[in-house]
Coordinates of C-alpha atoms and ligand atoms in Angstrom, one line a residue:
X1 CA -23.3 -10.4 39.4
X2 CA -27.3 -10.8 38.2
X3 CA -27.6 -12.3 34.6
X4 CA -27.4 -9.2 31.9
X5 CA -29.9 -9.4 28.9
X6 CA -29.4 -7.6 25.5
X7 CA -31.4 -6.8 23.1
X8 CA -31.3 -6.1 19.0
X9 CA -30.6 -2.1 18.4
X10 CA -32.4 -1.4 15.4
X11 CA -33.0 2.2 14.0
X12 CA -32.3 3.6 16.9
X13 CA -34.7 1.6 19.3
X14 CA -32.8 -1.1 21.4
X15 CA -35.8 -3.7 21.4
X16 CA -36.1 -7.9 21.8
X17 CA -35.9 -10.0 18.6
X18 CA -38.7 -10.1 16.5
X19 CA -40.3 -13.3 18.1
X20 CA -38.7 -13.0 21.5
X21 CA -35.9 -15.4 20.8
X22 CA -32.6 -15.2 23.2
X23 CA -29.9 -17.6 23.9
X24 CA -27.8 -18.1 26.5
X25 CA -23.7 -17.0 27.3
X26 CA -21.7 -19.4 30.0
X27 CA -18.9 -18.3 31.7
X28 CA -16.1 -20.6 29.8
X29 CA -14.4 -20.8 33.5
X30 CA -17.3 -22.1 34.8
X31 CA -19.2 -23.6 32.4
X32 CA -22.5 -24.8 34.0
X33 CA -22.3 -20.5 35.0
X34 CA -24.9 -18.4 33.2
X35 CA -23.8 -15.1 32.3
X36 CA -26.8 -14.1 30.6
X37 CA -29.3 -13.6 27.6
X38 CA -28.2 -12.2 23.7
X39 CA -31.3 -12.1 21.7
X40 CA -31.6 -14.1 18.6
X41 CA -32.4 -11.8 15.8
X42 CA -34.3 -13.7 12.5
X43 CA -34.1 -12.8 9.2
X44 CA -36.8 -10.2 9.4
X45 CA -34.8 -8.2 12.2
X46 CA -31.7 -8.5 9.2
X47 CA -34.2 -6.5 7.0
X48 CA -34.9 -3.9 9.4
X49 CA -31.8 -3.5 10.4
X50 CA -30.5 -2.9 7.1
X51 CA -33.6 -0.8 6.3
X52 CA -32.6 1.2 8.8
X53 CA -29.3 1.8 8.0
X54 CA -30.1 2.1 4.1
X55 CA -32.1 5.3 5.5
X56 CA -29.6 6.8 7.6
X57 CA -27.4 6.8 4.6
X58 CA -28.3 9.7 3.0
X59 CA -28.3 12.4 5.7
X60 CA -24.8 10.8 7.4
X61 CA -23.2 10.7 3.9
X62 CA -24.1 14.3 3.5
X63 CA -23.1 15.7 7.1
X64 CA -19.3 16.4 6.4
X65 CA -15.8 14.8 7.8
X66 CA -15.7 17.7 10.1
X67 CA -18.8 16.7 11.6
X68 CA -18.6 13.1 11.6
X69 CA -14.9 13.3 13.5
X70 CA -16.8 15.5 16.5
X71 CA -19.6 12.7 16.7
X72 CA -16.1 10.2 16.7
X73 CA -14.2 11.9 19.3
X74 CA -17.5 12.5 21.4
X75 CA -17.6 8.6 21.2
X76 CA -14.1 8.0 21.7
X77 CA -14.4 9.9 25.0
X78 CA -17.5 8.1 26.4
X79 CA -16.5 4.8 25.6
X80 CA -14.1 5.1 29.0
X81 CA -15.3 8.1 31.1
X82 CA -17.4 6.5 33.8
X83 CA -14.5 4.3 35.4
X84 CA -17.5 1.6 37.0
X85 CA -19.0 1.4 33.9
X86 CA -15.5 0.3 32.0
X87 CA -15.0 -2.3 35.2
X88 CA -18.6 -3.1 35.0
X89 CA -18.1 -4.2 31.3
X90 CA -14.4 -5.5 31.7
X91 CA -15.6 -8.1 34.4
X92 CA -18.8 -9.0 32.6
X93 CA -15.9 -9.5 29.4
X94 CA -13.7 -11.5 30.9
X95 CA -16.7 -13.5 32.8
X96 CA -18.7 -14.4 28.6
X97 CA -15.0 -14.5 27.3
X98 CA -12.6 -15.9 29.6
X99 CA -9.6 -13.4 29.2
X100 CA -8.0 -12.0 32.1
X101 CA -9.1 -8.3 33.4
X102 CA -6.0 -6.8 32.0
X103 CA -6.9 -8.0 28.6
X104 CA -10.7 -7.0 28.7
X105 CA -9.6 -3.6 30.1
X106 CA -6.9 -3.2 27.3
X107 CA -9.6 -4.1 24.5
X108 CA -11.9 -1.5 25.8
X109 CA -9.5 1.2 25.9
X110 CA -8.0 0.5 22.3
X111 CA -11.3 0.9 21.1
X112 CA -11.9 4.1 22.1
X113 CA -8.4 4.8 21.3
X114 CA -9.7 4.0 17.1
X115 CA -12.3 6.1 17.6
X116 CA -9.9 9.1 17.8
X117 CA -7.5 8.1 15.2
X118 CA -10.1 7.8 12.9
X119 CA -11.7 11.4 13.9
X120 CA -8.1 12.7 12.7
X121 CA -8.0 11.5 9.1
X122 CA -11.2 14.0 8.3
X123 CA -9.0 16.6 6.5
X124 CA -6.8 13.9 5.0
X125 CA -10.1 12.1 3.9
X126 CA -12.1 15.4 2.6
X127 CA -9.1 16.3 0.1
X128 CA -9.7 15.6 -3.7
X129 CA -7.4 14.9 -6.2
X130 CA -6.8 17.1 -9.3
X131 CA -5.0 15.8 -12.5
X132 CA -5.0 18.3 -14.1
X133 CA -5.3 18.1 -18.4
X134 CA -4.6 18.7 -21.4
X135 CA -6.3 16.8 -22.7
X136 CA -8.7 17.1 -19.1
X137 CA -8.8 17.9 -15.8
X138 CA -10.2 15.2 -14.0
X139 CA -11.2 15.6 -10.2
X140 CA -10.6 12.4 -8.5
X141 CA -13.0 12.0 -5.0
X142 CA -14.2 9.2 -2.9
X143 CA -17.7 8.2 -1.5
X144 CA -18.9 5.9 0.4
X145 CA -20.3 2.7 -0.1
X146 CA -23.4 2.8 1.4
X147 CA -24.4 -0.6 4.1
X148 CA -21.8 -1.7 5.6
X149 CA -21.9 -5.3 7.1
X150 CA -19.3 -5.9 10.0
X151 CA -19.0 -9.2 11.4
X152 CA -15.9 -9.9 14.3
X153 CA -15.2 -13.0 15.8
X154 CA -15.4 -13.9 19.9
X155 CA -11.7 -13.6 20.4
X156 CA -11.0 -9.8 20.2
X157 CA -14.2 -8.8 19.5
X158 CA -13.9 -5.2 20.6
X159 CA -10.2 -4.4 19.5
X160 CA -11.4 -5.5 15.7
X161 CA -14.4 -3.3 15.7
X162 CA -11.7 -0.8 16.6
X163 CA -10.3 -1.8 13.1
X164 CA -13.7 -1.4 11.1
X165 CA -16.1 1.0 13.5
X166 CA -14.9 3.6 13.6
X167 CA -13.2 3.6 10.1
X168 CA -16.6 2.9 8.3
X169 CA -18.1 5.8 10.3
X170 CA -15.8 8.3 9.6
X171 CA -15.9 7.8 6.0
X172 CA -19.6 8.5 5.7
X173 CA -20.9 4.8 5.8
X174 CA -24.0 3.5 8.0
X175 CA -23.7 -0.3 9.7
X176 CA -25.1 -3.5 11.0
X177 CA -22.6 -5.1 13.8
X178 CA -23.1 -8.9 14.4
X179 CA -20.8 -9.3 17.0
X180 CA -20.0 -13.5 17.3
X181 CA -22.2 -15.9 19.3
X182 CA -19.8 -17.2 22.0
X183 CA -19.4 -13.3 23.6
X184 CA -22.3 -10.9 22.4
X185 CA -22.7 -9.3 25.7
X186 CA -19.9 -6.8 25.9
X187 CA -19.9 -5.8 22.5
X188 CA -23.8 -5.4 22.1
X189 CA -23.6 -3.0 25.7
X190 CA -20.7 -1.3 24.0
X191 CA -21.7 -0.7 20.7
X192 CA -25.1 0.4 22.3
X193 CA -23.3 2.9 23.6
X194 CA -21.9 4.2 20.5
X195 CA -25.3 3.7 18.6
X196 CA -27.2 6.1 21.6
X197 CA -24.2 9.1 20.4
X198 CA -25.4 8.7 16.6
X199 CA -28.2 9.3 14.6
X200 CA -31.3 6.3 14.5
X201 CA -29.9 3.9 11.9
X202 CA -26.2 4.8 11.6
X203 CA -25.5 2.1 13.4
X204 CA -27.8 -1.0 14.1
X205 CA -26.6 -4.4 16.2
X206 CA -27.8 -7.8 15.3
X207 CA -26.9 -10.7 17.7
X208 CA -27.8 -14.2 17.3
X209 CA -27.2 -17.5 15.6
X210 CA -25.3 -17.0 11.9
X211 CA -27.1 -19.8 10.0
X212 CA -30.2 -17.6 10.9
X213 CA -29.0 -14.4 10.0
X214 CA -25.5 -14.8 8.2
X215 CA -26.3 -15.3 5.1
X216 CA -29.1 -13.0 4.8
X217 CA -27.3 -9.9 5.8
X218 CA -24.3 -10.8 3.5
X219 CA -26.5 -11.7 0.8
X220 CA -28.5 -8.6 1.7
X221 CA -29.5 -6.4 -2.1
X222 CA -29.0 -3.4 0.2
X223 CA -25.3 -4.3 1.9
X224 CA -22.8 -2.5 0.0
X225 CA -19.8 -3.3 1.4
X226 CA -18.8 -6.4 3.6
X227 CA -15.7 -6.6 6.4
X228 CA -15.7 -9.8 7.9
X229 CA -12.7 -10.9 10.5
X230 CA -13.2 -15.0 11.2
X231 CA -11.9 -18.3 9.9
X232 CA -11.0 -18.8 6.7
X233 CA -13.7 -21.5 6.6
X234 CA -16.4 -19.0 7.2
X235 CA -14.9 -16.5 4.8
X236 CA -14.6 -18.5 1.9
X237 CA -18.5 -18.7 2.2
X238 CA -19.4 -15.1 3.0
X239 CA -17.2 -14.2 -0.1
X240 CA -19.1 -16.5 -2.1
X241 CA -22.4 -15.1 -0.8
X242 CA -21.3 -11.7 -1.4
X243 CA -20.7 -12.4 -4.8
X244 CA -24.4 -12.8 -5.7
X245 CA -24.5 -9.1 -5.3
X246 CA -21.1 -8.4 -6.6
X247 CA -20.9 -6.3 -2.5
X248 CA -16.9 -5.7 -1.9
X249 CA -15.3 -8.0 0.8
X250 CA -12.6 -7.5 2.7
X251 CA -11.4 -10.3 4.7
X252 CA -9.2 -10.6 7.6
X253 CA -9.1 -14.5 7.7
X254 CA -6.8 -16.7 10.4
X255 CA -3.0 -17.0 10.4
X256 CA 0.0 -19.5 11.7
X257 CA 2.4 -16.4 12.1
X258 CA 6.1 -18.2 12.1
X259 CA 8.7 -16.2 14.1
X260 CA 12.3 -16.2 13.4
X261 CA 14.9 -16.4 16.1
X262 CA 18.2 -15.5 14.5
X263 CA 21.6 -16.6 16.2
X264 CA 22.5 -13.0 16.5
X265 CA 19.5 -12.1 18.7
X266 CA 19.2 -10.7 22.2
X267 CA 17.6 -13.0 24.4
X268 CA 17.5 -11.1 27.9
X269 CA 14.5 -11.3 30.1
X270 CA 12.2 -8.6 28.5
X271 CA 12.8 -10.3 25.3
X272 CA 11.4 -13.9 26.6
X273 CA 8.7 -11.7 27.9
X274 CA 7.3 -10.6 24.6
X275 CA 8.3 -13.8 22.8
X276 CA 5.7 -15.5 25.6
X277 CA 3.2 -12.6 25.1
X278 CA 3.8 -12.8 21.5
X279 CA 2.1 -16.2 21.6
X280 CA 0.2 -16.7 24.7
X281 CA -1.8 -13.5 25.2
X282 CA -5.4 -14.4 25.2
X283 CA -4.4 -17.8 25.7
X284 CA -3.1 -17.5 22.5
X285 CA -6.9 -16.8 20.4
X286 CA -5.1 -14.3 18.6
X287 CA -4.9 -14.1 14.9
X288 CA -1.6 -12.3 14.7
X289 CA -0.4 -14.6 17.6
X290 CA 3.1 -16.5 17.2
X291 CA 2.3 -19.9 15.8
X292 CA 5.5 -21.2 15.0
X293 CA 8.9 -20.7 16.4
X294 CA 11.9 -20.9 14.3
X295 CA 15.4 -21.1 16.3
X296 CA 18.8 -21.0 15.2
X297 CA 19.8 -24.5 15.9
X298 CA 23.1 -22.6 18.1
X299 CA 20.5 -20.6 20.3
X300 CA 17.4 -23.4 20.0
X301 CA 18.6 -24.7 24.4
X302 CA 18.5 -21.0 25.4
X303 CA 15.1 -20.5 23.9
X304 CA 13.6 -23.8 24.8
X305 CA 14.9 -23.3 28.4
X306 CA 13.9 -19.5 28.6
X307 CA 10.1 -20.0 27.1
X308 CA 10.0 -22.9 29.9
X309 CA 10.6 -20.8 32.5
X310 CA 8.3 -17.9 31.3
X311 CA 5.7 -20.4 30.9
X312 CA 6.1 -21.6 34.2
X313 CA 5.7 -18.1 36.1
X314 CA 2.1 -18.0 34.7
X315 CA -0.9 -18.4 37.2
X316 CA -3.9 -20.1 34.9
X317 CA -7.4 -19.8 36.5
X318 CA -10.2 -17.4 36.7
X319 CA -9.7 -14.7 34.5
X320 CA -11.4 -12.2 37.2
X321 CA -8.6 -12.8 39.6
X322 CA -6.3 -10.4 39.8
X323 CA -3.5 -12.9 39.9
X324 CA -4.4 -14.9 37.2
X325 CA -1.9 -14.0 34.0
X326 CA -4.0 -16.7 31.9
X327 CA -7.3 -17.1 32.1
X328 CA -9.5 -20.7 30.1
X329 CA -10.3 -20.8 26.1
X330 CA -13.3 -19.7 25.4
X331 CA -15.3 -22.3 24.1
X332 CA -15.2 -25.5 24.3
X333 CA -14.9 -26.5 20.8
X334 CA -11.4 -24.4 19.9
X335 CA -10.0 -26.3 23.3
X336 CA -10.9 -29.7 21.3
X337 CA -9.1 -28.5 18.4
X338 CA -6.2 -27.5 20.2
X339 CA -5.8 -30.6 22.6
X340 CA -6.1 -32.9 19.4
X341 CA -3.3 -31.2 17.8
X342 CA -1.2 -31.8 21.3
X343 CA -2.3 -34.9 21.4
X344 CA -1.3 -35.9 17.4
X345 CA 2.0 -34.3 18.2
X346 CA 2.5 -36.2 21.2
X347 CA 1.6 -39.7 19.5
X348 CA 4.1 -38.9 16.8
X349 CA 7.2 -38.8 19.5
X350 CA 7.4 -35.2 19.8
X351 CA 8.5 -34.0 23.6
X352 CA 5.1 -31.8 25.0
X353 CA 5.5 -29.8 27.7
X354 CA 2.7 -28.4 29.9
X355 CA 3.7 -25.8 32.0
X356 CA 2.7 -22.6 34.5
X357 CA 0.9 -23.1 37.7
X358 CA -2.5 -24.2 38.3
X359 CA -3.8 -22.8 41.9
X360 CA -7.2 -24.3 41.7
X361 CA -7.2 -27.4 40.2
X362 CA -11.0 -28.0 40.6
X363 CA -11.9 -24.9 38.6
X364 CA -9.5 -25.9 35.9
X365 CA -10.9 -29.6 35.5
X366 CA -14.3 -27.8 34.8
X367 CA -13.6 -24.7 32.8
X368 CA -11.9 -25.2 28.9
X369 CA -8.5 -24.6 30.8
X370 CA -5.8 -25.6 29.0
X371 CA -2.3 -25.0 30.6
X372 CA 0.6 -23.2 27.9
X373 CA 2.2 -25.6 26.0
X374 CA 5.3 -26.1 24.0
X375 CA 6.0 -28.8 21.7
X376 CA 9.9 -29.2 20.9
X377 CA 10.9 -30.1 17.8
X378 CA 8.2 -31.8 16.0
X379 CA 7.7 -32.9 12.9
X380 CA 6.4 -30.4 9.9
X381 CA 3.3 -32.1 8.8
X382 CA 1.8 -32.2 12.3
X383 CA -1.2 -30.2 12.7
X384 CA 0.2 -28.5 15.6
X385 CA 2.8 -26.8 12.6
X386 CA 0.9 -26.9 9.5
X387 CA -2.4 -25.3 11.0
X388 CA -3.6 -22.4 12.6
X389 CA -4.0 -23.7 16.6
X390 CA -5.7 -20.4 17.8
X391 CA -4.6 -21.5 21.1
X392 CA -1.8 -21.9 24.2
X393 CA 0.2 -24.4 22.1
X394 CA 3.5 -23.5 20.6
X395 CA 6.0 -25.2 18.5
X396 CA 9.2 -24.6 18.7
X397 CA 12.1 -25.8 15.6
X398 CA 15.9 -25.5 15.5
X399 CA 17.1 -24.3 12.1
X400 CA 20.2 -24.1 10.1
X401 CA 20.2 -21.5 7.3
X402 CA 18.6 -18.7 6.7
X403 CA 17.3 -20.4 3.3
X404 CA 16.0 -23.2 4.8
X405 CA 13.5 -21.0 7.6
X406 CA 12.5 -18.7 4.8
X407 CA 11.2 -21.6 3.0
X408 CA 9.7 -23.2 5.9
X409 CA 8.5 -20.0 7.0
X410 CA 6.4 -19.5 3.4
X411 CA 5.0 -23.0 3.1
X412 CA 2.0 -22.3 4.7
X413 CA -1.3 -21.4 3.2
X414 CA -1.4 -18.4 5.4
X415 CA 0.2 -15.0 5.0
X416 CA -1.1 -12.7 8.2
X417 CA 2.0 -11.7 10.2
X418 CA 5.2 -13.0 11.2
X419 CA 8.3 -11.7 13.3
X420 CA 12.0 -11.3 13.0
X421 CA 14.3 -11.8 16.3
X422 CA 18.0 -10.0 15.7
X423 CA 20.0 -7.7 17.0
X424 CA 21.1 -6.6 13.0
X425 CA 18.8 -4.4 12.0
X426 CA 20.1 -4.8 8.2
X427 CA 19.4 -8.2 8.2
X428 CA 16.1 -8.5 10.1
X429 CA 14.6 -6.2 7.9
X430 CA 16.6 -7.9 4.5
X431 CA 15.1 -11.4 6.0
X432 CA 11.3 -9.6 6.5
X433 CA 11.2 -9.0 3.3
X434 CA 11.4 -12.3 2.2
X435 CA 8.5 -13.5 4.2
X436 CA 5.3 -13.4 2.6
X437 CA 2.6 -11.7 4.5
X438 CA 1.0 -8.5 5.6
X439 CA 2.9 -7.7 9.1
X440 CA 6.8 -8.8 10.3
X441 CA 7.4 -7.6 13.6
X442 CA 10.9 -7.1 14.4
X443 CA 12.0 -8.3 18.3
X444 CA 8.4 -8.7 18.9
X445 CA 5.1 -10.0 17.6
X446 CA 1.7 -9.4 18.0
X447 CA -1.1 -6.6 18.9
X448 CA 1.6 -5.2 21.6
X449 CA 4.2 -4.9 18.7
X450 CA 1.6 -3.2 16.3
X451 CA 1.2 -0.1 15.2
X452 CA -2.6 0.8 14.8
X453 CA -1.9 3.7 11.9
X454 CA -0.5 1.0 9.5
X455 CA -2.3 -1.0 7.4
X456 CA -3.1 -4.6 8.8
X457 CA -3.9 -7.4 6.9
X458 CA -3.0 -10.8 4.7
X459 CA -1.6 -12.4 1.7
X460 CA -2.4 -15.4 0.9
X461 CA -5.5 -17.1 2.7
X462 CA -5.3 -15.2 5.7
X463 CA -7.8 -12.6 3.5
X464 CA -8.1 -9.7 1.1
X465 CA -7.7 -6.2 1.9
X466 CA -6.7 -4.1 4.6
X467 CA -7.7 -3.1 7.8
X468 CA -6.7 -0.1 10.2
X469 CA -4.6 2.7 9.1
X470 CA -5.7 5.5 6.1
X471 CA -5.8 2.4 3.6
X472 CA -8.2 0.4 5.7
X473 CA -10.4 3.6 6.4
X474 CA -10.3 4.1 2.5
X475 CA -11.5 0.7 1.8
X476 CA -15.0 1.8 2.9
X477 CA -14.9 3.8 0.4
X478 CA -15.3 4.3 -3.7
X479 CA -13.9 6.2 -6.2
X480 CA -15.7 8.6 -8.4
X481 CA -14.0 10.4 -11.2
X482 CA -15.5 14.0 -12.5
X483 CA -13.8 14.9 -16.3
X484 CA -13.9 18.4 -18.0
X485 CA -11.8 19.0 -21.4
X486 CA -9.0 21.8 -20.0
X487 CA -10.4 23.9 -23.0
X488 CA -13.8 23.9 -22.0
X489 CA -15.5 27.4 -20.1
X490 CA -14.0 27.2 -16.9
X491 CA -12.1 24.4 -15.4
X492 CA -12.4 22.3 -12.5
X493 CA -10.5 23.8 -10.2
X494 CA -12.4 26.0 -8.3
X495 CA -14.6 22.7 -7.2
X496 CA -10.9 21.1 -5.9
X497 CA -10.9 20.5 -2.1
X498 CA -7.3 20.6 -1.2
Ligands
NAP501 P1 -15.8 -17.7 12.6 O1 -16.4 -19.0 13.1 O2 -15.3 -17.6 11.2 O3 -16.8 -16.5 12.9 C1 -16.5 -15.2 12.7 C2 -17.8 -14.4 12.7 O4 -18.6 -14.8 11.5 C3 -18.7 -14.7 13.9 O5 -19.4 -13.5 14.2 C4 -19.7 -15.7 13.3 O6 -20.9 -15.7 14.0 C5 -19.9 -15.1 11.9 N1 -20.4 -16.1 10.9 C6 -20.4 -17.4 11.0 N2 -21.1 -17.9 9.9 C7 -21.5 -16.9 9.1 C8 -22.2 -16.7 7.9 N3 -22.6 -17.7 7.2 N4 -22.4 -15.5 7.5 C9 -22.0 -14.4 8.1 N5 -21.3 -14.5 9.3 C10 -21.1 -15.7 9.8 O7 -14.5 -17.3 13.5 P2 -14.3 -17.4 15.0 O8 -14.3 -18.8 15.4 O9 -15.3 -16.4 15.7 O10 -12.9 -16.7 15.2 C11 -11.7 -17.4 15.1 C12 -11.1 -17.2 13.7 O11 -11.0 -15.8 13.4 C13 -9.6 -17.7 13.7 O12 -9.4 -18.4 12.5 C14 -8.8 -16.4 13.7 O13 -7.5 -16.5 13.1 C15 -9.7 -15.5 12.9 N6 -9.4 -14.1 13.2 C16 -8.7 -13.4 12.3 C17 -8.4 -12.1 12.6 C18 -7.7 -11.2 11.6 O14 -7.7 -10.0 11.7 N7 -7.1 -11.7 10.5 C19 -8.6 -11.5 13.8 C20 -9.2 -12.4 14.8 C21 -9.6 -13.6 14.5 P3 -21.2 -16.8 15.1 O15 -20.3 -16.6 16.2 O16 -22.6 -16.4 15.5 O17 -21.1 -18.1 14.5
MG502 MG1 -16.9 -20.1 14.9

């Protein structure tokens, strides 16, 4: 494959970076590999770009739900009808990113898939609400916001602009995209895409480094609304920029899901399946990812010896390869973080296993290849516990009481998802609700387990708001309130869209 440069798409006009500026992707397999070119915007491409989109506002405010869900579906379609261009960008994916070709595949298609659920709330979304007096009738709408800022992360960076695209389109809002440094590629050729189906401005693409252009498009007078999905580092600044303004955030910040193995549950092969999926997918860079694995202390051999054995089926190498079930991290600076907290673990007497099967052990000592890993048993404070490891480490704790796990299972600053294994529905779902935090998956856990029409978010630090579902599409929106006394010549209700 030749290199693949992309450009800024600004205003409808898919053009360099103001002063030529580019940077350079590697192939996280292969890291002395270049991929190719994402230009670096500065902050005078931020001000265009949200120029542009400030513009665009008026005209795709005004055009209708109706209208806006045809543009959506037209979007949804194209986004996978040529099958060599969805294998063109899955291989160039999985060649920036690292994740296998199943994965990259997957992430396209649930994209689209957004595009289409969102094009079906338009009649839900173009109803008003009438309450209706004495003393007034009041008609309760919604608008939207204006500029909207999305920022994703490199680790799903498609599937979450699945769960703010889409969403911010439909409800009458125009956007700038920065897709994250370490895989810009994909996205930018993606979004391009969508940008070519919609009119100049709705939707404007800014790649390059965030202490250029991070804090002048959150901190820009024009942004109206800001959805960020990242570390809860980086949030805790954006929300602090965005405050200047007073601009909404919602955050979808990092996790340490902890999953629940009750003695009760059914632990047959398709089960040890989604339990590894549950926290190795990616090569477990998922936010909703299993982080911690509670067992019951009478099942904890069975679960130890089961995840062992699924871990070891696993082929780790190039991502590209249709064989390969787990492809390298994607950067080389999450692997540190991830092979520290192994290593602390390791030091402090806890038993590490490395497992799965390396084929090519050349391209693993170059690439950030790290093989899954389960720590048994160790200690609560280690970082591998406490923190979010964002990575194919897992470990794995016997319990006793249901008490103790539910406490164990809260102390964490973190409130994004979490799972319940059992074959007593009753009780799974009574135990759930003692967890605090946005998701419990029951007998599962993770993106496989989700369901996209729900809202999805966290308590805690793992963010503020909701994404996905009609209450993340209605977060890109306001309310507006329009009051008549019920006495008064002629009432409301003729101007009520039901
Ligand atoms: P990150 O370092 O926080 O970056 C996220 C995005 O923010 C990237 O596009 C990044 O750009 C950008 N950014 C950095 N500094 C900025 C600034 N000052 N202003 C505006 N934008 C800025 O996170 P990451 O390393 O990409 O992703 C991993 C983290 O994301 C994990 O903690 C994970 O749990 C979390 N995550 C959460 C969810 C969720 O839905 N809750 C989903 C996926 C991931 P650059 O890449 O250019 O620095
Ligand atoms: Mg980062």
């Amino acid at each position: 494959m030749t290199e693949v440069n992309t450009q800024l798409y600004i205003n409808g006009v898919y053009r360099p970076a103001e002063d030529n500026l580019q940077y350079g992707i590697y192939n996280p397999a292969r890291p002395s590999e270049l991929v190719g070119y994402a230009a670096a915007a500065t902050k005078k491409d931020v001000d265009k770009a949200v120029q542009a989109a400030h513009a665009a506002f008026p005209a795709w405010s005004e055009l209708g739900y109706a209208r806006r869900a045809e543009l959506l579906r037209k979007i949804g379609y194209a986004l996978t009808a040529e099958i060599d261009d969805v294998n063109y960008r899955s291989q160039l994916f999985c060649r920036e990113h690292g994740k296998i070709l199943r994965e990259t595949h997957l992430e396209i298609s649930r994209l689209g898939e957004r595009f289409f659920q969102c094009a079906d709330y338009a009649d839900r979304l173009a109803a008003d609400e009438l309450i209706e007096g004495p003393p007034f009738d009041t008609l309760v709408s919604r608008q939207p916001r204006g500029v909207a800022a999305l920022i994703v992360p490199w680790n799903w960076p498609l599937a979450i602009l699945g769960c703010k695209l889409p969403q911010a389109l439909i409800t009458g809002n125009t956007v700038v995209v920065k897709p994250a440094n370490y895989s810009a590629l994909t996205p930018t050729l993606t979004l391009r895409k969508i940008a070519e189906l919609l009119p100049p401005g709705v939707l404007n693409i800014l790649t390059g480094s965030s202490s250029e252009i991070g804090d002048p498009l959150v901190g820009h007078p024009l942004v109206r609304k800001v959805n960020f999905t990242g570390s809860v580092e980086v949030g805790r600044h954006v929300m602090k920029v965005a405050a200047e303004n007073i601009t909404p955030v919602t955050l979808e910040l990092g996790g340490n899901d902890p999953g629940i193995i009750l003695e009760d549950a059914l632990l047959d092969e398709a089960a040890f399946k989604r339990l590894y999926l549950g926290a190795f997918m990616s090569t477990g860079q998922i936010c909703m990812a299993l982080k911690r694995l509670y067992v019951h202390r009478s099942r904890y051999d069975e679960v130890v010896a089961g995840l062992i054995a699924e871990c070891n089926r696993q082929i780790i190498g190039d991502g590209l390869l249709p064989e390969t079930t787990m492809g390298p991290m994607n950067n080389k600076k999450q692997l540190n973080v991830v092979q520290g907290m192994i290593a602390q673990a390791y030091q402090a007497g806890a038993e590490v296993v490395e497992l799965g099967q390396v084929v090519d052990q050349e391209l693993y000592a170059q690439g950030y290849f790290q093989r899954p890993t389960l720590v048994l048993n160790p200690a609560h404070h280690l970082d591998v516990v406490q923190e979010e490891q964002f990575g194919p480490v897992l470990p794995i704790i016997p319990f006793d009481t249901e008490e103790e796990v539910i406490s164990w299972a809260n102390d964490s600053v973190f409130g994004l998802c979490s799972s319940v294994w059992s074959q007593d529905t009753k009780r799974a779902v009574t135990l759930s609700r003692q967890i605090e935090a946005g998701y419990t998956y029951l007998n599962a856990h993770g993106p496989s387990a989700q369901d996209g029409r729900g809202p999805f978010g966290g308590f805690k630090q793992s963010g503020i708001g909701r994404n996905m579902g009609y209450e993340g599409t209605i977060a890109f929106q306001g309310y507006h309130c329009i009051s008549a006394p019920n006495d008064s010549i002629g009432t409301l209700m003729p101007f009520w869209n039901k």
